[in-house]
Amino acid sequence: MRFSTSSAAALVATIPFATAQTFTDCDPTKKTCDNNIGLPEDAFSSDFTSVGGNRSWTAAAYSTITYSSNGAEFGISGTKQAPTMESDFYIFFGRVDVKMRAAKGTGIVSSIVFESDDLDEIDWEFLGGDTDSVQTNFFGKGNTTSYDRMVEYPVSSPQDELHTYSVDWNSDRIEWIIDGTTVRTLTYDDALCVGGKNFPQTPMRVKLGNWCGGCDGQPKGTIEWAGGKTTFDDAPYVMYVEQVSIQNYNPADAYEWSDMSGSWESIKLIKDGSASQPSGKHGSSESSVASTATSEPTKSHGVDSVKSTGHMVSKTVPGKSYNTSAPYQTTGIKTSIVQATTRVPGAQPTGGNGIEGASPSESAAADASGVTPSTGGAAAKTVMASTALFGLLFSLLL
């Protein structure tokens, strides 16, 4: 859905913005948490059209994800469905390529989300009724005091044609890439990043999902942003993911948060029982062992192998057993789910800029900084910018 500048301004005047309905099992910037499960290899790939393609992925409770020659199918046929999966491991800087088709349907939102335990976040979002563009967005430390970070870019028929959507992420910049062409670059020192405080820089999981932003029960602003009211006359509305390729720039068995700063330099790489400093760029760590051996993390979902199991289930219905094949079995994500995210218009945000210890000048920068998109019509949509995926699962299921 596109907004003119005048209509967007009118909407802002009448609709308060939502606080983040974000969730994290443990925020390492607030208390001591278990280490993040790492990816010990520098590369991982999933071909969801092939047997064993769903290894090392866990679906959210009550999700139904089917597999076919089209890949993983995230279908929505009713208001209480929001099929979602996440990687069992975290990566720490890297490149992720997702080959997919977005779901059709007014108010239906397909999403690729990268999120950390302290709510750093990088997003791609696709509106089912928008047939020629995709939205890019980011958040740092769960700060949603402003919704001026979204920029949309043109893409040909995202619901009908396979495209590869990529994120290349290091300590200096984030690139959003469509079919090999970089469409957006965000640097650490960009004004929107408020001196780096809003720059995503901590280990992240990869999350894929499809949900209904136009369904009854959603806030008015969410429905407006999603493109309008959803009907199910043409359901199911299916997001197809064919392949995911991951390059991990800091391979490790686990990632340890050495303090509560939330800075990338504070993260330690745990490999073979030893800790080392991360690299901010592509490549291996920049220093040798930095401390004594650290114990293995508690594994909520284990990464048993990065090798194919040679078997593939036809359907995944977590909330029960998520059975890929023996011996690779994990349980569905509990309903306190994954570091969940909803950043949509609809409710009054809390005061301040959401950044602990920020100065008045930083607060002003966070609230007033804008971005000038390179495509027509996107500037008004930045007013309604949102990342929306996993938190909505809770409201849909209640």
mmCIF file of C-alpha atoms in Angstrom:
data_model
loop_
_atom_site.group_PDB
_atom_site.id
_atom_site.type_symbol
_atom_site.label_atom_id
_atom_site.label_comp_id
_atom_site.label_asym_id
_atom_site.label_seq_id
_atom_site.Cartn_x
_atom_site.Cartn_y
_atom_site.Cartn_z
ATOM 1 C CA MET A 1 0.000 0.000 0.000
ATOM 2 C CA ARG A 2 1.290 3.441 -0.901
ATOM 3 C CA PHE A 3 0.581 6.638 0.989
ATOM 4 C CA SER A 4 0.748 10.147 -0.362
ATOM 5 C CA THR A 5 2.620 12.633 1.793
ATOM 6 C CA SER A 6 -0.612 14.334 2.845
ATOM 7 C CA SER A 7 -2.439 11.103 3.707
ATOM 8 C CA ALA A 8 0.543 9.812 5.659
ATOM 9 C CA ALA A 9 0.726 13.061 7.626
ATOM 10 C CA ALA A 10 -2.972 12.839 8.416
ATOM 11 C CA LEU A 11 -2.571 9.277 9.584
ATOM 12 C CA VAL A 12 0.303 10.212 11.866
ATOM 13 C CA ALA A 13 -1.863 12.922 13.412
ATOM 14 C CA THR A 14 -4.603 10.466 14.340
ATOM 15 C CA ILE A 15 -2.863 7.139 15.005
ATOM 16 C CA PRO A 16 -0.220 6.681 17.698
ATOM 17 C CA PHE A 17 2.616 4.288 16.984
ATOM 18 C CA ALA A 18 3.049 0.951 18.705
ATOM 19 C CA THR A 19 5.667 0.106 21.202
ATOM 20 C CA ALA A 20 7.573 -3.001 20.237
ATOM 21 C CA GLN A 21 5.804 -6.172 21.213
ATOM 22 C CA THR A 22 9.259 -7.701 21.307
ATOM 23 C CA PHE A 23 10.298 -10.730 23.250
ATOM 24 C CA THR A 24 13.572 -12.290 24.270
ATOM 25 C CA ASP A 25 14.128 -15.254 26.523
ATOM 26 C CA CYS A 26 17.101 -13.458 28.040
ATOM 27 C CA ASP A 27 18.495 -10.026 27.152
ATOM 28 C CA PRO A 28 22.283 -10.094 27.736
ATOM 29 C CA THR A 29 22.367 -6.299 28.113
ATOM 30 C CA LYS A 30 20.228 -6.651 31.247
ATOM 31 C CA LYS A 31 21.413 -9.850 32.910
ATOM 32 C CA THR A 32 23.739 -12.807 32.519
ATOM 33 C CA CYS A 33 22.445 -15.221 29.881
ATOM 34 C CA ASP A 34 23.496 -18.518 28.369
ATOM 35 C CA ASN A 35 25.880 -18.355 25.452
ATOM 36 C CA ASN A 36 24.318 -18.195 21.998
ATOM 37 C CA ILE A 37 24.578 -21.399 19.972
ATOM 38 C CA GLY A 38 27.028 -20.695 17.189
ATOM 39 C CA LEU A 39 27.585 -22.023 13.698
ATOM 40 C CA PRO A 40 31.062 -23.589 13.812
ATOM 41 C CA GLU A 41 31.386 -23.663 10.030
ATOM 42 C CA ASP A 42 31.806 -20.588 7.858
ATOM 43 C CA ALA A 43 29.051 -21.709 5.470
ATOM 44 C CA PHE A 44 25.655 -23.391 5.744
ATOM 45 C CA SER A 45 22.918 -23.913 3.172
ATOM 46 C CA SER A 46 19.378 -25.238 3.073
ATOM 47 C CA ASP A 47 17.633 -26.408 -0.070
ATOM 48 C CA PHE A 48 14.033 -26.822 1.012
ATOM 49 C CA THR A 49 13.180 -28.564 -2.269
ATOM 50 C CA SER A 50 15.503 -31.466 -1.344
ATOM 51 C CA VAL A 51 15.396 -34.176 1.288
ATOM 52 C CA GLY A 52 17.014 -33.087 4.521
ATOM 53 C CA GLY A 53 16.632 -29.447 3.557
ATOM 54 C CA ASN A 54 15.022 -28.435 6.836
ATOM 55 C CA ARG A 55 17.851 -29.610 9.084
ATOM 56 C CA SER A 56 18.874 -27.160 11.819
ATOM 57 C CA TRP A 57 15.634 -25.174 11.518
ATOM 58 C CA THR A 58 12.872 -25.155 14.122
ATOM 59 C CA ALA A 59 9.321 -24.046 13.451
ATOM 60 C CA ALA A 60 7.296 -22.007 15.920
ATOM 61 C CA ALA A 61 4.637 -23.735 17.965
ATOM 62 C CA TYR A 62 1.372 -24.192 16.057
ATOM 63 C CA SER A 63 3.061 -23.525 12.720
ATOM 64 C CA THR A 64 2.326 -25.830 9.813
ATOM 65 C CA ILE A 65 5.044 -25.746 7.166
ATOM 66 C CA THR A 66 4.877 -28.124 4.221
ATOM 67 C CA TYR A 67 7.605 -29.032 1.741
ATOM 68 C CA SER A 68 7.400 -29.650 -1.993
ATOM 69 C CA SER A 69 9.279 -28.992 -5.219
ATOM 70 C CA ASN A 70 8.498 -25.307 -4.540
ATOM 71 C CA GLY A 71 10.416 -25.442 -1.271
ATOM 72 C CA ALA A 72 9.155 -24.640 2.234
ATOM 73 C CA GLU A 73 5.548 -23.447 2.050
ATOM 74 C CA PHE A 74 4.291 -21.024 4.695
ATOM 75 C CA GLY A 75 0.556 -20.996 4.042
ATOM 76 C CA ILE A 76 -2.174 -18.906 5.672
ATOM 77 C CA SER A 77 -5.825 -19.925 5.353
ATOM 78 C CA GLY A 78 -7.270 -18.215 8.430
ATOM 79 C CA THR A 79 -6.823 -15.408 10.920
ATOM 80 C CA LYS A 80 -4.992 -17.393 13.603
ATOM 81 C CA GLN A 81 -2.176 -18.699 11.424
ATOM 82 C CA ALA A 82 1.371 -17.304 11.334
ATOM 83 C CA PRO A 83 3.753 -20.043 10.141
ATOM 84 C CA THR A 84 7.301 -19.236 11.227
ATOM 85 C CA MET A 85 10.682 -20.955 11.488
ATOM 86 C CA GLU A 86 14.120 -19.941 12.747
ATOM 87 C CA SER A 87 17.647 -21.245 12.471
ATOM 88 C CA ASP A 88 18.789 -23.362 15.420
ATOM 89 C CA PHE A 89 22.022 -21.368 15.511
ATOM 90 C CA TYR A 90 23.199 -17.774 15.532
ATOM 91 C CA ILE A 91 25.603 -16.131 13.126
ATOM 92 C CA PHE A 92 27.861 -13.201 13.939
ATOM 93 C CA PHE A 93 28.324 -10.939 10.938
ATOM 94 C CA GLY A 94 27.891 -12.588 7.588
ATOM 95 C CA ARG A 95 25.873 -12.837 4.426
ATOM 96 C CA VAL A 96 22.491 -14.535 4.067
ATOM 97 C CA ASP A 97 20.836 -15.194 0.707
ATOM 98 C CA VAL A 98 17.161 -16.237 0.622
ATOM 99 C CA LYS A 99 15.608 -17.384 -2.657
ATOM 100 C CA MET A 100 11.847 -17.013 -2.321
ATOM 101 C CA ARG A 101 8.452 -15.872 -3.510
ATOM 102 C CA ALA A 102 6.330 -13.710 -1.237
ATOM 103 C CA ALA A 103 2.724 -14.539 -0.415
ATOM 104 C CA LYS A 104 -0.150 -12.885 -2.233
ATOM 105 C CA GLY A 105 -3.147 -11.394 -0.440
ATOM 106 C CA THR A 106 -4.165 -7.990 0.828
ATOM 107 C CA GLY A 107 -2.824 -7.518 4.345
ATOM 108 C CA ILE A 108 -0.581 -10.602 4.183
ATOM 109 C CA VAL A 109 3.048 -9.976 5.168
ATOM 110 C CA SER A 110 5.991 -12.217 4.249
ATOM 111 C CA SER A 111 9.167 -11.581 6.226
ATOM 112 C CA ILE A 112 12.865 -12.375 6.443
ATOM 113 C CA VAL A 113 14.138 -11.261 9.846
ATOM 114 C CA PHE A 114 17.542 -11.393 11.517
ATOM 115 C CA GLU A 115 17.324 -10.826 15.269
ATOM 116 C CA SER A 116 19.577 -11.028 18.305
ATOM 117 C CA ASP A 117 18.852 -11.608 21.981
ATOM 118 C CA ASP A 118 19.180 -7.883 22.740
ATOM 119 C CA LEU A 119 16.749 -7.107 19.883
ATOM 120 C CA ASP A 120 19.136 -5.886 17.231
ATOM 121 C CA GLU A 121 17.277 -6.545 13.991
ATOM 122 C CA ILE A 122 17.567 -6.462 10.183
ATOM 123 C CA ASP A 123 14.511 -7.038 7.971
ATOM 124 C CA TRP A 124 13.054 -7.665 4.557
ATOM 125 C CA GLU A 125 9.240 -7.388 4.413
ATOM 126 C CA PHE A 126 6.809 -7.994 1.578
ATOM 127 C CA LEU A 127 3.181 -6.863 1.496
ATOM 128 C CA GLY A 128 0.904 -9.263 -0.344
ATOM 129 C CA GLY A 129 -0.912 -6.471 -2.147
ATOM 130 C CA ASP A 130 2.234 -4.628 -3.232
ATOM 131 C CA THR A 131 3.348 -6.243 -6.474
ATOM 132 C CA ASP A 132 6.361 -4.084 -7.317
ATOM 133 C CA SER A 133 8.352 -3.280 -4.164
ATOM 134 C CA VAL A 134 9.889 -4.647 -0.975
ATOM 135 C CA GLN A 135 10.617 -2.949 2.346
ATOM 136 C CA THR A 136 13.965 -2.877 4.150
ATOM 137 C CA ASN A 137 14.286 -1.989 7.820
ATOM 138 C CA PHE A 138 16.471 -2.265 10.913
ATOM 139 C CA PHE A 139 16.304 -1.704 14.658
ATOM 140 C CA GLY A 140 18.924 -1.567 17.389
ATOM 141 C CA LYS A 141 18.405 -2.801 20.948
ATOM 142 C CA GLY A 142 14.628 -2.809 20.463
ATOM 143 C CA ASN A 143 14.494 0.967 20.019
ATOM 144 C CA THR A 144 11.177 1.832 18.347
ATOM 145 C CA THR A 145 10.801 5.450 19.401
ATOM 146 C CA SER A 146 10.851 6.410 15.735
ATOM 147 C CA TYR A 147 9.675 4.660 12.588
ATOM 148 C CA ASP A 148 11.843 6.487 10.081
ATOM 149 C CA ARG A 149 14.230 3.667 9.175
ATOM 150 C CA MET A 150 12.245 1.816 6.528
ATOM 151 C CA VAL A 151 13.120 2.259 2.865
ATOM 152 C CA GLU A 152 11.358 0.418 0.053
ATOM 153 C CA TYR A 153 12.829 -0.576 -3.278
ATOM 154 C CA PRO A 154 11.353 -1.778 -6.564
ATOM 155 C CA VAL A 155 11.324 -5.482 -7.379
ATOM 156 C CA SER A 156 9.518 -7.246 -10.207
ATOM 157 C CA SER A 157 6.452 -9.290 -9.192
ATOM 158 C CA PRO A 158 7.777 -10.585 -5.841
ATOM 159 C CA GLN A 159 4.666 -12.776 -5.382
ATOM 160 C CA ASP A 160 5.009 -14.474 -8.784
ATOM 161 C CA GLU A 161 8.738 -14.569 -9.481
ATOM 162 C CA LEU A 162 11.600 -16.097 -7.539
ATOM 163 C CA HIS A 163 14.136 -13.516 -6.391
ATOM 164 C CA THR A 164 17.146 -13.787 -4.116
ATOM 165 C CA TYR A 165 17.083 -11.311 -1.223
ATOM 166 C CA SER A 166 20.391 -10.930 0.586
ATOM 167 C CA VAL A 167 21.855 -9.156 3.576
ATOM 168 C CA ASP A 168 25.618 -8.667 3.877
ATOM 169 C CA TRP A 169 26.430 -7.496 7.387
ATOM 170 C CA ASN A 170 29.635 -6.501 9.160
ATOM 171 C CA SER A 171 30.698 -4.050 11.871
ATOM 172 C CA ASP A 172 30.899 -1.115 9.456
ATOM 173 C CA ARG A 173 27.822 -1.482 7.276
ATOM 174 C CA ILE A 174 24.760 -3.479 6.250
ATOM 175 C CA GLU A 175 23.888 -4.052 2.597
ATOM 176 C CA TRP A 176 20.472 -5.146 1.358
ATOM 177 C CA ILE A 177 20.842 -6.887 -2.022
ATOM 178 C CA ILE A 178 18.264 -8.015 -4.611
ATOM 179 C CA ASP A 179 19.391 -10.577 -7.196
ATOM 180 C CA GLY A 180 23.015 -9.576 -6.697
ATOM 181 C CA THR A 181 22.458 -5.805 -6.895
ATOM 182 C CA THR A 182 22.933 -3.748 -3.736
ATOM 183 C CA VAL A 183 19.905 -1.509 -3.239
ATOM 184 C CA ARG A 184 20.664 -0.074 0.191
ATOM 185 C CA THR A 185 23.737 0.444 2.357
ATOM 186 C CA LEU A 186 23.521 1.486 6.000
ATOM 187 C CA THR A 187 26.758 2.517 7.706
ATOM 188 C CA TYR A 188 27.603 2.392 11.402
ATOM 189 C CA ASP A 189 27.996 6.171 11.472
ATOM 190 C CA ASP A 190 24.684 6.906 9.731
ATOM 191 C CA ALA A 191 22.610 9.454 11.665
ATOM 192 C CA LEU A 192 19.833 6.877 12.046
ATOM 193 C CA CYS A 193 22.241 4.680 14.010
ATOM 194 C CA VAL A 194 22.732 7.339 16.724
ATOM 195 C CA GLY A 195 26.467 7.014 17.090
ATOM 196 C CA GLY A 196 26.281 3.271 16.497
ATOM 197 C CA LYS A 197 23.835 2.558 19.329
ATOM 198 C CA ASN A 198 21.097 1.643 16.854
ATOM 199 C CA PHE A 199 23.407 -0.305 14.550
ATOM 200 C CA PRO A 200 22.663 -4.068 14.643
ATOM 201 C CA GLN A 201 25.915 -5.693 15.814
ATOM 202 C CA THR A 202 25.278 -8.775 17.952
ATOM 203 C CA PRO A 203 24.812 -12.490 17.058
ATOM 204 C CA MET A 204 21.558 -13.165 15.232
ATOM 205 C CA ARG A 205 19.236 -15.971 14.279
ATOM 206 C CA VAL A 206 17.637 -16.101 10.829
ATOM 207 C CA LYS A 207 13.828 -16.164 10.896
ATOM 208 C CA LEU A 208 11.354 -16.761 8.084
ATOM 209 C CA GLY A 209 7.617 -16.281 8.371
ATOM 210 C CA ASN A 210 4.237 -15.257 6.993
ATOM 211 C CA TRP A 211 1.467 -13.500 8.947
ATOM 212 C CA CYS A 212 -1.734 -11.517 8.569
ATOM 213 C CA GLY A 213 -1.423 -7.796 9.247
ATOM 214 C CA GLY A 214 -4.867 -7.068 7.791
ATOM 215 C CA CYS A 215 -6.881 -9.468 9.916
ATOM 216 C CA ASP A 216 -9.598 -8.489 12.370
ATOM 217 C CA GLY A 217 -8.149 -7.677 15.764
ATOM 218 C CA GLN A 218 -5.081 -5.906 14.440
ATOM 219 C CA PRO A 219 -4.664 -2.190 15.274
ATOM 220 C CA LYS A 220 -5.969 0.243 12.679
ATOM 221 C CA GLY A 221 -2.462 1.467 11.883
ATOM 222 C CA THR A 222 -1.219 -2.087 11.315
ATOM 223 C CA ILE A 223 -4.071 -2.782 8.894
ATOM 224 C CA GLU A 224 -3.369 0.461 7.029
ATOM 225 C CA TRP A 225 0.344 -0.339 6.764
ATOM 226 C CA ALA A 226 -0.297 -3.920 5.660
ATOM 227 C CA GLY A 227 -2.463 -2.708 2.775
ATOM 228 C CA GLY A 228 -5.982 -3.068 4.098
ATOM 229 C CA LYS A 229 -8.410 -5.682 5.413
ATOM 230 C CA THR A 230 -7.675 -9.313 4.614
ATOM 231 C CA THR A 231 -10.327 -11.655 3.271
ATOM 232 C CA PHE A 232 -9.717 -15.334 2.678
ATOM 233 C CA ASP A 233 -11.677 -15.735 -0.553
ATOM 234 C CA ASP A 234 -8.475 -16.603 -2.444
ATOM 235 C CA ALA A 235 -6.655 -18.412 0.366
ATOM 236 C CA PRO A 236 -4.333 -20.076 1.040
ATOM 237 C CA TYR A 237 -1.799 -17.261 0.839
ATOM 238 C CA VAL A 238 1.563 -18.980 0.585
ATOM 239 C CA MET A 239 5.125 -17.729 0.978
ATOM 240 C CA TYR A 240 7.592 -20.067 -0.739
ATOM 241 C CA VAL A 241 11.239 -20.321 0.340
ATOM 242 C CA GLU A 242 13.357 -22.421 -1.986
ATOM 243 C CA GLN A 243 16.875 -21.950 -0.651
ATOM 244 C CA VAL A 244 18.806 -20.236 2.129
ATOM 245 C CA SER A 245 22.590 -19.808 1.970
ATOM 246 C CA ILE A 246 24.520 -18.499 4.953
ATOM 247 C CA GLN A 247 28.103 -17.274 5.269
ATOM 248 C CA ASN A 248 29.165 -16.809 8.872
ATOM 249 C CA TYR A 249 32.050 -14.348 9.186
ATOM 250 C CA ASN A 250 32.824 -15.465 12.758
ATOM 251 C CA PRO A 251 32.449 -19.257 12.944
ATOM 252 C CA ALA A 252 32.253 -20.539 16.519
ATOM 253 C CA ASP A 253 30.684 -23.220 18.681
ATOM 254 C CA ALA A 254 29.085 -20.463 20.738
ATOM 255 C CA TYR A 255 29.042 -16.708 21.288
ATOM 256 C CA GLU A 256 29.654 -15.368 24.769
ATOM 257 C CA TRP A 257 28.513 -11.890 25.876
ATOM 258 C CA SER A 258 31.439 -10.778 28.031
ATOM 259 C CA ASP A 259 29.637 -7.697 29.369
ATOM 260 C CA MET A 260 26.287 -5.914 29.082
ATOM 261 C CA SER A 261 27.320 -3.241 26.574
ATOM 262 C CA GLY A 262 25.732 -4.902 23.545
ATOM 263 C CA SER A 263 28.744 -3.912 21.436
ATOM 264 C CA TRP A 264 30.164 -6.300 18.893
ATOM 265 C CA GLU A 265 33.628 -6.040 20.455
ATOM 266 C CA SER A 266 32.246 -7.484 23.699
ATOM 267 C CA ILE A 267 31.246 -10.777 22.054
ATOM 268 C CA LYS A 268 33.723 -13.661 22.521
ATOM 269 C CA LEU A 269 34.007 -16.556 20.076
ATOM 270 C CA ILE A 270 34.007 -19.914 21.856
ATOM 271 C CA LYS A 271 35.596 -22.661 19.815
ATOM 272 C CA ASP A 272 37.237 -25.874 20.996
ATOM 273 C CA GLY A 273 36.867 -24.654 24.582
ATOM 274 C CA SER A 274 38.763 -21.396 24.070
ATOM 275 C CA ALA A 275 37.607 -17.807 23.659
ATOM 276 C CA SER A 276 38.847 -15.314 21.083
ATOM 277 C CA GLN A 277 37.954 -11.893 19.789
ATOM 278 C CA PRO A 278 35.625 -11.554 16.776
ATOM 279 C CA SER A 279 36.390 -9.982 13.442
ATOM 280 C CA GLY A 280 34.253 -7.070 12.355
ATOM 281 C CA LYS A 281 34.859 -7.871 8.694
ATOM 282 C CA HIS A 282 34.694 -10.914 6.468
ATOM 283 C CA GLY A 283 37.064 -13.573 7.728
ATOM 284 C CA SER A 284 38.254 -15.361 10.813
ATOM 285 C CA SER A 285 38.924 -13.825 14.204
ATOM 286 C CA GLU A 286 41.607 -11.191 14.417
ATOM 287 C CA SER A 287 43.294 -12.353 17.594
ATOM 288 C CA SER A 288 44.369 -15.525 19.332
ATOM 289 C CA VAL A 289 42.903 -17.078 22.457
ATOM 290 C CA ALA A 290 41.800 -14.341 24.844
ATOM 291 C CA SER A 291 40.694 -16.271 27.944
ATOM 292 C CA THR A 292 40.403 -19.663 29.539
ATOM 293 C CA ALA A 293 38.054 -22.387 28.380
ATOM 294 C CA THR A 294 34.338 -21.653 28.569
ATOM 295 C CA SER A 295 31.649 -24.290 29.022
ATOM 296 C CA GLU A 296 29.252 -25.267 26.281
ATOM 297 C CA PRO A 297 26.032 -23.242 26.052
ATOM 298 C CA THR A 298 22.707 -24.634 27.135
ATOM 299 C CA LYS A 299 21.126 -25.840 23.896
ATOM 300 C CA SER A 300 17.460 -25.026 23.572
ATOM 301 C CA HIS A 301 17.606 -26.278 19.997
ATOM 302 C CA GLY A 302 20.710 -28.260 19.111
ATOM 303 C CA VAL A 303 22.632 -27.999 15.886
ATOM 304 C CA ASP A 304 23.431 -31.679 15.445
ATOM 305 C CA SER A 305 25.160 -31.449 12.102
ATOM 306 C CA VAL A 306 25.592 -29.239 9.096
ATOM 307 C CA LYS A 307 25.414 -32.313 6.889
ATOM 308 C CA SER A 308 22.270 -33.539 5.162
ATOM 309 C CA THR A 309 20.286 -36.178 7.032
ATOM 310 C CA GLY A 310 19.209 -37.782 3.767
ATOM 311 C CA HIS A 311 15.573 -37.650 4.798
ATOM 312 C CA MET A 312 12.898 -34.996 4.765
ATOM 313 C CA VAL A 313 9.498 -34.785 6.368
ATOM 314 C CA SER A 314 6.528 -33.814 4.245
ATOM 315 C CA LYS A 315 5.049 -31.640 6.965
ATOM 316 C CA THR A 316 6.247 -29.886 10.111
ATOM 317 C CA VAL A 317 3.716 -29.282 12.878
ATOM 318 C CA PRO A 318 5.678 -28.027 15.887
ATOM 319 C CA GLY A 319 4.039 -27.657 19.217
ATOM 320 C CA LYS A 320 4.264 -31.426 18.970
ATOM 321 C CA SER A 321 7.464 -33.130 17.839
ATOM 322 C CA TYR A 322 9.575 -31.518 15.136
ATOM 323 C CA ASN A 323 10.933 -34.670 13.552
ATOM 324 C CA THR A 324 13.361 -34.258 10.673
ATOM 325 C CA SER A 325 14.734 -37.809 10.897
ATOM 326 C CA ALA A 326 16.466 -39.904 13.467
ATOM 327 C CA PRO A 327 18.684 -38.940 15.168
ATOM 328 C CA TYR A 328 17.924 -35.316 14.280
ATOM 329 C CA GLN A 329 14.978 -34.304 16.407
ATOM 330 C CA THR A 330 14.151 -31.174 18.324
ATOM 331 C CA THR A 331 10.966 -29.913 19.905
ATOM 332 C CA GLY A 332 8.881 -27.010 18.683
ATOM 333 C CA ILE A 333 9.690 -23.543 19.950
ATOM 334 C CA LYS A 334 7.750 -22.847 23.118
ATOM 335 C CA THR A 335 5.059 -20.226 22.898
ATOM 336 C CA SER A 336 7.182 -17.662 24.700
ATOM 337 C CA ILE A 337 8.816 -17.881 21.266
ATOM 338 C CA VAL A 338 11.969 -16.708 19.726
ATOM 339 C CA GLN A 339 13.036 -13.148 20.300
ATOM 340 C CA ALA A 340 9.806 -12.012 18.777
ATOM 341 C CA THR A 341 9.140 -8.821 16.943
ATOM 342 C CA THR A 342 6.279 -6.563 16.111
ATOM 343 C CA ARG A 343 6.952 -2.945 15.229
ATOM 344 C CA VAL A 344 3.771 -1.629 13.751
ATOM 345 C CA PRO A 345 1.559 1.445 14.060
ATOM 346 C CA GLY A 346 -1.222 1.178 16.592
ATOM 347 C CA ALA A 347 -0.386 2.191 20.184
ATOM 348 C CA GLN A 348 1.402 4.933 22.076
ATOM 349 C CA PRO A 349 5.149 4.403 22.546
ATOM 350 C CA THR A 350 6.885 4.955 25.822
ATOM 351 C CA GLY A 351 8.776 8.180 26.379
ATOM 352 C CA GLY A 352 12.430 8.671 25.605
ATOM 353 C CA ASN A 353 14.435 7.259 22.780
ATOM 354 C CA GLY A 354 14.700 3.745 24.159
ATOM 355 C CA ILE A 355 18.489 3.902 24.431
ATOM 356 C CA GLU A 356 19.775 3.591 27.951
ATOM 357 C CA GLY A 357 22.154 6.370 28.820
ATOM 358 C CA ALA A 358 21.578 8.327 25.613
ATOM 359 C CA SER A 359 22.253 12.040 25.727
ATOM 360 C CA PRO A 360 19.609 14.652 24.756
ATOM 361 C CA SER A 361 21.390 15.188 21.454
ATOM 362 C CA GLU A 362 21.323 11.469 20.742
ATOM 363 C CA SER A 363 17.640 11.351 21.626
ATOM 364 C CA ALA A 364 16.921 14.137 19.185
ATOM 365 C CA ALA A 365 18.887 12.386 16.492
ATOM 366 C CA ALA A 366 17.021 9.137 17.086
ATOM 367 C CA ASP A 367 13.643 10.820 16.891
ATOM 368 C CA ALA A 368 14.262 13.350 14.143
ATOM 369 C CA SER A 369 16.718 11.722 11.761
ATOM 370 C CA GLY A 370 15.171 10.793 8.454
ATOM 371 C CA VAL A 371 16.207 8.833 5.417
ATOM 372 C CA THR A 372 15.760 9.945 1.845
ATOM 373 C CA PRO A 373 14.749 6.918 -0.190
ATOM 374 C CA SER A 374 15.927 6.611 -3.748
ATOM 375 C CA THR A 375 12.523 5.570 -5.043
ATOM 376 C CA GLY A 376 9.429 7.688 -5.495
ATOM 377 C CA GLY A 377 6.652 7.284 -2.967
ATOM 378 C CA ALA A 378 8.827 5.648 -0.329
ATOM 379 C CA ALA A 379 9.409 8.782 1.726
ATOM 380 C CA ALA A 380 5.827 8.855 2.930
ATOM 381 C CA LYS A 381 5.927 5.175 3.735
ATOM 382 C CA THR A 382 8.825 5.672 6.090
ATOM 383 C CA VAL A 383 6.287 7.316 8.394
ATOM 384 C CA MET A 384 4.517 3.979 8.607
ATOM 385 C CA ALA A 385 7.679 1.883 8.665
ATOM 386 C CA SER A 386 7.511 -1.288 10.673
ATOM 387 C CA THR A 387 9.016 -4.663 11.140
ATOM 388 C CA ALA A 388 6.317 -7.121 11.885
ATOM 389 C CA LEU A 389 6.493 -10.837 12.323
ATOM 390 C CA PHE A 390 6.946 -12.904 15.381
ATOM 391 C CA GLY A 391 5.280 -10.980 18.209
ATOM 392 C CA LEU A 392 1.981 -11.032 16.355
ATOM 393 C CA LEU A 393 1.882 -14.798 16.734
ATOM 394 C CA PHE A 394 0.918 -14.274 20.351
ATOM 395 C CA SER A 395 -1.983 -11.944 19.717
ATOM 396 C CA LEU A 396 -3.212 -14.221 16.954
ATOM 397 C CA LEU A 397 -3.154 -17.291 19.151
ATOM 398 C CA LEU A 398 -4.831 -15.738 22.215
#
